[in-house]
Amino acid sequence: MRTVTEWNGGWRFAKTAQIPATLPEDWVQVTLPHTWNAVDGQDGGNDYWRGTAMYVRAFSRPALAAGERAWLEFPGAAMTATVTLNGQTLARHEGGYSTFRVDITDALAEDNLLCVAVDNGENDRVYPQKADFTFYGGLYRGVNLIIVPAVHFELGHHGGPGLRMTPEVDLERRTARVKVETWQVGEGLVRLELEGVHGAIFTAPDAAGRAEAVFSLEDVHLWDGVEDPYLYTVTAALLSGGEETDQISARFGCRTIRFDAQEGFFLNGRPYPLRGVSRHQDRAGVGNALTLDHHREDMAIIREIGANTVRLAHYQHAQAYYDLCDEQGLIVWAEIPYITQHMPAGRQNTLDQMTELVVQNYNHPSIVCWGLSNEITASGTATGDLMENHRLLNDLCHRLDPTRPTTMAHVFMLETDSPLIQIADIGSYNLYFGWYLGELEENDRFFDAYHERFPRRVMGFSEYGADANPALQSSHPERGDYTEGYQCLYHEHILRLIDRRPWLWATHVWNLFDFAADGRDEGGKHGVNQKGLVTMDRQVKKDAFYLYKAAWNRTEPFVHLCGRRYVNRAEEVTEIKVYSNCAEVSLTVDGVPVGTLRGERVFTFRVPLTGEHTVTARAGDCTDTITVRRAAQPDPAYRLAQQGEVVNWFDREDFRPDCFSIRDTLGALMAHPGTAPIVKAMMDKARASRGDVAQAASGNRNLERMMAGMSLESLLKQAAGAIPPEAVRQLNAALQRVPK
Ligand code: GCU
């Protein structure tokens, strides 16, 4: 029978591409899972170490019986790995998020030196290369030694499990037909058992080593999402020479899924709106070298908020996480890291990564779609090569898995009539109006215009979010202030948007957790994207977390007082906001009742401040208490010291209101003969220098319409750095010479 042994100890590590001839005793010792960017990948500066590093492990020849084979399994080697044993290069794998295995049997000696060169350097062929997250390098999911008998289930087929189940459910009859396929090496009969349900079925492989059988289930127990995620287990055994030589098992779920352009997502024949979050696989202090406990804690937080779906962005996550989603009933959007910038030389890598994603994860009932790409036109247009790459990926998915649709996450600038949108079976948009640009209502207008124009297209909301630093507070929250208060207002608006559009097949908050993006330096933190509803160390659930808990968690009554981190308030009367999934909330201040409100999710009170007060909210048997204090002056600790260059452009506030300025909208400025040439010259200069915002505007009708309604000042905020402050002052001075 096979044995699987973790090989996480005894590794030597160094940042070198040189393969040592002997075990380098002076190298640092590391234990897997490991990333070399746990610190520099999360501290800002966009300077984390990227390159080729070496992991080395010495070992004695494992005891192998006649015919037995020894394989190494790498569940995650980011981003490219080259495996060398005793100086012989055995394998190279490109893609940092999927499992690959290497048969090392024939290269074994009595004493062995295993060297794994792992590279996360820049290149033009292995995705991801440009994206808003840290590309951690390392053997971050451990290494396993697998020893199998001569006759064994396949280990080398794209890192797959060697066993595949395809259930077909008849909801009317409550029956299911479950096709089971296995792949093997060597001659042997296959015995299949559906644990606890069906006696053994025997079947023989074809010449290619593939065997198939069908289980028929009566009164099938459905995998029914978070309500009842029932899993069956198939065990496959290989019988050769009268004995059982190998055994594997895998779980699967019986369910039906349907996507309707007008009515959204259906699970097992009933409407099942997918309302949830996204997750990156990293955490403060450990990078992406996560343990099972880390995964479990993330799942517990997802279950607490009450999400019924999770988008596992932007790449293949650990098997342990898909397993948890199966067990907890979360519906999963799985995807490959074909992201932000199309690379013509990267086509094969997208196909390889997608093949491994599908082959390795086919059995998970939680997965309902395969994501082809994310914002792939963010840094360019939908060229013919990009379109062909997507058509090939789309066809590949349909060949590997006819049971699930393909999807894509589109960047907000992608024209809604782009032919790219029609390649995948279903789709979703990433919109950030009300954060990066524009007003919150533009999200509503965007979706309503889209749905009206394309009523037969299945469309979702794959990303939306606003950064919040829990240290930053304001009684007058506004877009771009990074306060908890604005994040709450933003998500309250989006939640109403979603409630009114049940045809959105899925909506995913970007993001449940803050995550590392070493190139970022904003909101008072270095190297962190703070759109999370929970901080990167999982220690702080921001106020907006409880808004969604109020909307989605139907099992655990709670009441949450917002603003616990907003203690010092320079106000005579302050707003006390409460989130709860109960229908009635009462408030007391210093033990004195101040009111009871009936409503849904959000309960807002006005409370006079005269000193320090203990505020308690009560809903049913639940209570929550915070302290607030009347302050003479606003507490500077609650505001960003540096609000970004735009705010400091002008030392004086003496804009002449009777003349134009950068505070006028782009539309107004472009419509006036005196100001249009001035603005056009500025846009040409911006396009020449950086291009993203200015470039995006040119010829993109969608975006031009959006931007026309925005002030030039807020547009320049988006392009911060493209126009130096002095140039902005000159631009404004020129506009101020033009009377309205
Ligand atoms: C994009 C992108 C994310 C990114 C997010 C953001 O939509 O898909 O990867 O993190 O925007 O800017 O926060």
PDB file of N, CA and C and ligand atoms in Angstrom, residues 131-133 280 311 314 339 374-375 430 432 436 463 467 510 515 520 529 531, ligand 1:
ATOM      1  N   ALA A 131       0.028  42.492 -10.611  1.00  0.00           N
ATOM      2  CA  ALA A 131      -1.250  42.386  -9.882  1.00  0.00           C
ATOM      3  C   ALA A 131      -1.099  43.050  -8.522  1.00  0.00           C
ATOM      4  N   ASP A 132      -2.207  43.260  -7.878  1.00  0.00           N
ATOM      5  CA  ASP A 132      -2.232  43.959  -6.599  1.00  0.00           C
ATOM      6  C   ASP A 132      -2.160  42.981  -5.439  1.00  0.00           C
ATOM      7  N   PHE A 133      -1.121  42.163  -5.435  1.00  0.00           N
ATOM      8  CA  PHE A 133      -0.830  41.311  -4.281  1.00  0.00           C
ATOM      9  C   PHE A 133       0.614  40.848  -4.400  1.00  0.00           C
ATOM     10  N   HIS A 280      -7.666  36.088  -0.130  1.00  0.00           N
ATOM     11  CA  HIS A 280      -6.303  35.784  -0.560  1.00  0.00           C
ATOM     12  C   HIS A 280      -5.715  34.801   0.454  1.00  0.00           C
ATOM     13  N   ARG A 311     -14.943  33.686  -3.198  1.00  0.00           N
ATOM     14  CA  ARG A 311     -14.116  33.702  -4.407  1.00  0.00           C
ATOM     15  C   ARG A 311     -12.680  33.525  -3.966  1.00  0.00           C
ATOM     16  N   HIS A 314      -6.395  34.958  -6.333  1.00  0.00           N
ATOM     17  CA  HIS A 314      -6.627  35.057  -7.778  1.00  0.00           C
ATOM     18  C   HIS A 314      -5.987  33.839  -8.426  1.00  0.00           C
ATOM     19  N   ILE A 339      -3.924  37.497 -15.062  1.00  0.00           N
ATOM     20  CA  ILE A 339      -4.401  38.686 -14.362  1.00  0.00           C
ATOM     21  C   ILE A 339      -3.700  39.950 -14.833  1.00  0.00           C
ATOM     22  N   ASN A 374      -8.675  37.686 -14.581  1.00  0.00           N
ATOM     23  CA  ASN A 374      -9.120  38.789 -13.724  1.00  0.00           C
ATOM     24  C   ASN A 374      -8.565  40.104 -14.265  1.00  0.00           C
ATOM     25  N   GLU A 375      -9.487  40.986 -14.691  1.00  0.00           N
ATOM     26  CA  GLU A 375      -9.115  42.334 -15.143  1.00  0.00           C
ATOM     27  C   GLU A 375      -7.981  42.287 -16.167  1.00  0.00           C
ATOM     28  N   ASN A 430     -15.784  43.785 -11.761  1.00  0.00           N
ATOM     29  CA  ASN A 430     -15.153  44.423 -10.600  1.00  0.00           C
ATOM     30  C   ASN A 430     -15.415  45.922 -10.710  1.00  0.00           C
ATOM     31  N   TYR A 432     -15.476  49.769  -8.692  1.00  0.00           N
ATOM     32  CA  TYR A 432     -15.015  50.500  -7.498  1.00  0.00           C
ATOM     33  C   TYR A 432     -15.498  51.938  -7.497  1.00  0.00           C
ATOM     34  N   TYR A 436     -12.345  54.234  -5.791  1.00  0.00           N
ATOM     35  CA  TYR A 436     -11.282  54.792  -6.622  1.00  0.00           C
ATOM     36  C   TYR A 436     -11.734  56.022  -7.400  1.00  0.00           C
ATOM     37  N   GLU A 463     -16.097  41.982  -7.627  1.00  0.00           N
ATOM     38  CA  GLU A 463     -15.283  42.742  -6.691  1.00  0.00           C
ATOM     39  C   GLU A 463     -15.878  44.105  -6.425  1.00  0.00           C
ATOM     40  N   ASP A 467     -11.052  50.765   1.186  1.00  0.00           N
ATOM     41  CA  ASP A 467     -10.031  50.546   2.218  1.00  0.00           C
ATOM     42  C   ASP A 467     -10.450  51.189   3.534  1.00  0.00           C
ATOM     43  N   TRP A 510     -14.724  42.548  -1.955  1.00  0.00           N
ATOM     44  CA  TRP A 510     -13.268  42.535  -2.040  1.00  0.00           C
ATOM     45  C   TRP A 510     -12.737  43.356  -0.887  1.00  0.00           C
ATOM     46  N   PHE A 515      -4.844  42.189   2.913  1.00  0.00           N
ATOM     47  CA  PHE A 515      -3.814  41.280   2.400  1.00  0.00           C
ATOM     48  C   PHE A 515      -2.614  42.077   1.924  1.00  0.00           C
ATOM     49  N   ARG A 520       1.919  48.766  -2.253  1.00  0.00           N
ATOM     50  CA  ARG A 520       1.015  49.790  -1.742  1.00  0.00           C
ATOM     51  C   ARG A 520       1.639  50.532  -0.572  1.00  0.00           C
ATOM     52  N   ASN A 529      -3.190  46.052   1.372  1.00  0.00           N
ATOM     53  CA  ASN A 529      -4.472  46.456   0.801  1.00  0.00           C
ATOM     54  C   ASN A 529      -5.488  46.312   1.924  1.00  0.00           C
ATOM     55  N   LYS A 531      -8.785  46.808   2.073  1.00  0.00           N
ATOM     56  CA  LYS A 531     -10.226  46.695   1.788  1.00  0.00           C
ATOM     57  C   LYS A 531     -10.867  45.578   2.605  1.00  0.00           C
TER      58      LYS A 531
HETATM   59  C1  GCU B   1      -8.804  44.937  -8.614  1.00  0.00           C
HETATM   60  C2  GCU B   1      -8.084  43.610  -8.545  1.00  0.00           C
HETATM   61  C3  GCU B   1      -7.717  43.197  -7.155  1.00  0.00           C
HETATM   62  C4  GCU B   1      -7.229  44.405  -6.383  1.00  0.00           C
HETATM   63  C5  GCU B   1      -8.384  45.351  -6.261  1.00  0.00           C
HETATM   64  C6  GCU B   1      -8.018  46.602  -5.453  1.00  0.00           C
HETATM   65  O1  GCU B   1     -10.121  44.793  -8.905  1.00  0.00           O
HETATM   66  O2  GCU B   1      -8.824  42.572  -9.138  1.00  0.00           O
HETATM   67  O3  GCU B   1      -6.722  42.198  -7.240  1.00  0.00           O
HETATM   68  O4  GCU B   1      -6.732  44.035  -5.114  1.00  0.00           O
HETATM   69  O5  GCU B   1      -8.769  45.809  -7.545  1.00  0.00           O
HETATM   70  O6  GCU B   1      -7.590  47.567  -6.106  1.00  0.00           O
HETATM   71  O7  GCU B   1      -8.127  46.556  -4.232  1.00  0.00           O
END
